[in-house]
XYZ file of C-alpha atoms in Angstrom:
179
model
C 33.763 28.146 50.630
C 36.839 29.305 51.655
C 39.897 26.987 50.194
C 42.461 25.730 53.226
C 44.911 27.432 51.216
C 43.008 30.836 52.351
C 42.799 30.543 56.134
C 46.621 28.975 55.544
C 47.076 32.386 54.314
C 45.526 34.523 56.614
C 46.475 32.640 58.934
C 49.758 33.857 58.004
C 50.169 37.085 57.672
C 48.343 37.771 60.685
C 51.467 35.682 62.480
C 53.471 37.868 60.724
C 51.628 41.057 61.644
C 51.666 39.652 65.397
C 55.652 38.824 64.723
C 56.341 42.153 63.624
C 54.013 44.350 65.659
C 56.573 42.303 68.226
C 59.715 42.877 67.594
C 58.661 46.410 66.215
C 56.921 46.736 70.543
C 60.365 45.338 71.324
C 62.724 47.269 69.175
C 60.841 50.201 69.962
C 61.250 49.869 74.283
C 64.798 48.865 73.759
C 65.308 52.741 72.421
C 63.097 54.324 73.916
C 64.474 52.899 76.998
C 68.143 53.674 76.128
C 67.223 56.717 75.230
C 65.225 57.647 78.133
C 68.227 56.737 79.930
C 70.595 58.984 77.508
C 68.461 61.436 78.676
C 68.369 61.454 82.646
C 72.152 61.046 82.035
C 72.357 64.643 80.424
C 69.951 65.958 82.574
C 71.616 65.441 85.983
C 75.517 66.329 84.056
C 72.710 69.568 83.525
C 71.725 70.120 86.451
C 75.391 69.838 87.337
C 76.416 66.319 88.305
C 79.465 66.041 85.863
C 79.788 62.871 86.041
C 76.719 61.333 85.458
C 77.464 58.605 82.769
C 75.411 56.517 79.947
C 75.965 52.539 80.143
C 76.560 52.117 76.333
C 75.885 48.861 74.280
C 76.221 47.685 71.090
C 77.595 50.020 68.157
C 74.049 51.473 66.724
C 73.555 55.135 66.523
C 72.063 55.454 70.025
C 75.101 53.530 71.370
C 77.643 56.269 69.463
C 75.678 59.384 71.080
C 76.163 57.657 74.205
C 80.597 57.493 74.203
C 80.090 60.708 72.577
C 77.809 61.570 75.421
C 80.262 60.006 77.981
C 83.062 61.791 76.098
C 82.102 65.744 76.417
C 81.004 65.133 80.223
C 84.335 63.523 80.529
C 86.385 66.788 79.221
C 83.707 69.140 81.137
C 85.010 67.124 83.894
C 88.476 67.879 84.042
C 87.916 70.546 82.630
C 85.841 71.534 86.052
C 88.864 70.062 87.521
C 91.602 72.719 86.599
C 89.330 76.020 86.710
C 89.046 74.409 90.167
C 93.076 73.829 90.857
C 93.239 77.106 88.635
C 90.653 78.812 91.787
C 92.450 76.968 94.661
C 95.551 78.103 93.632
C 94.779 82.121 92.981
C 93.508 81.747 95.706
C 96.194 81.060 97.905
C 98.007 83.027 95.759
C 95.490 86.010 96.536
C 96.315 84.303 100.898
C 100.048 84.745 100.345
C 99.239 88.709 98.869
C 97.473 89.666 100.965
C 100.068 87.941 103.745
C 102.677 89.994 102.034
C 100.487 92.799 102.534
C 99.715 92.846 105.776
C 103.872 92.321 106.483
C 104.312 95.205 104.806
C 101.549 97.134 106.180
C 102.884 96.648 110.289
C 106.726 97.160 109.396
C 105.156 100.042 107.211
C 103.013 100.729 110.522
C 106.433 100.377 111.993
C 108.983 102.778 110.671
C 106.210 105.362 110.701
C 106.833 105.368 114.993
C 110.306 105.273 114.280
C 109.901 107.513 112.425
C 108.378 109.596 114.302
C 110.156 108.983 117.252
C 113.222 109.854 116.148
C 111.539 113.630 114.370
C 110.843 114.639 118.354
C 114.263 113.330 119.742
C 115.493 115.907 117.217
C 112.805 117.845 118.066
C 114.385 117.357 122.150
C 117.392 118.264 121.466
C 117.816 121.326 118.469
C 115.618 122.585 121.920
C 118.635 121.387 124.051
C 121.482 122.370 121.571
C 119.479 126.510 121.605
C 119.003 126.388 125.146
C 122.687 125.472 125.036
C 123.545 127.991 122.554
C 122.077 130.772 124.506
C 123.439 129.773 127.912
C 127.465 130.300 126.023
C 125.791 133.224 124.137
C 125.060 135.282 127.717
C 128.245 133.764 129.239
C 129.921 135.443 126.174
C 128.431 137.854 124.920
C 124.339 138.705 126.751
C 124.016 141.504 123.954
C 124.569 138.981 120.752
C 120.605 136.852 121.568
C 119.490 140.510 120.183
C 120.718 139.527 117.173
C 119.433 136.322 117.328
C 116.067 137.440 117.956
C 116.207 140.406 116.214
C 118.092 140.504 112.963
C 118.006 144.723 111.941
C 119.062 145.329 115.314
C 121.876 143.750 113.922
C 122.840 146.796 112.509
C 123.410 149.062 115.857
C 125.772 146.376 117.690
C 129.718 146.895 117.642
C 131.145 144.091 115.021
C 133.465 142.125 117.082
C 129.768 141.047 119.221
C 128.500 141.124 115.390
C 131.567 138.910 114.657
C 130.851 136.452 118.549
C 127.331 136.846 117.883
C 128.585 135.346 114.027
C 130.019 132.657 116.014
C 128.530 131.142 118.687
C 125.554 130.188 114.880
C 128.863 128.722 113.743
C 129.220 126.486 116.480
C 125.127 126.133 116.625
C 126.141 125.104 112.763
C 128.177 122.403 113.319
C 125.890 120.757 117.112
C 123.326 120.264 114.099
C 124.767 118.484 111.750
C 126.524 116.982 114.225
C 123.406 115.533 115.813
């Protein structure tokens, strides 16, 4: 026969085992749910959502891990915000530099066009002065033109004609300096 004390001990042991099992299930369920929530938030951050946070409950190790994770995610989000700001600043500066480069290029092209026009005008003035000089020389001494066309012929030209030619060349050079 089984005594009452034995039955009571067995029932107490079964109740203690049931209570330990229920308590173990409750604690493991709480840990599992909190750990699962933390892992989901970690996956969101790993996927690029730096705003994901863990809801921190309690003061145990899982709560401490959640707080550390939230701090890490916040620092990463802040860092990315600063990086975005720097990238925006760099893009704005690059745009300003491109605009300045365009203005410089346009100015250089305008100056080049003005320079070409000035060169053409100088060439026209030079041609006009050359023609004018020839007319002046023809009017004074037609033989002097030979010196301008063939410098070797200067040896056969009388001295006074060479002097007239040199004077005409001097006038021409003075006119060129004015232009």
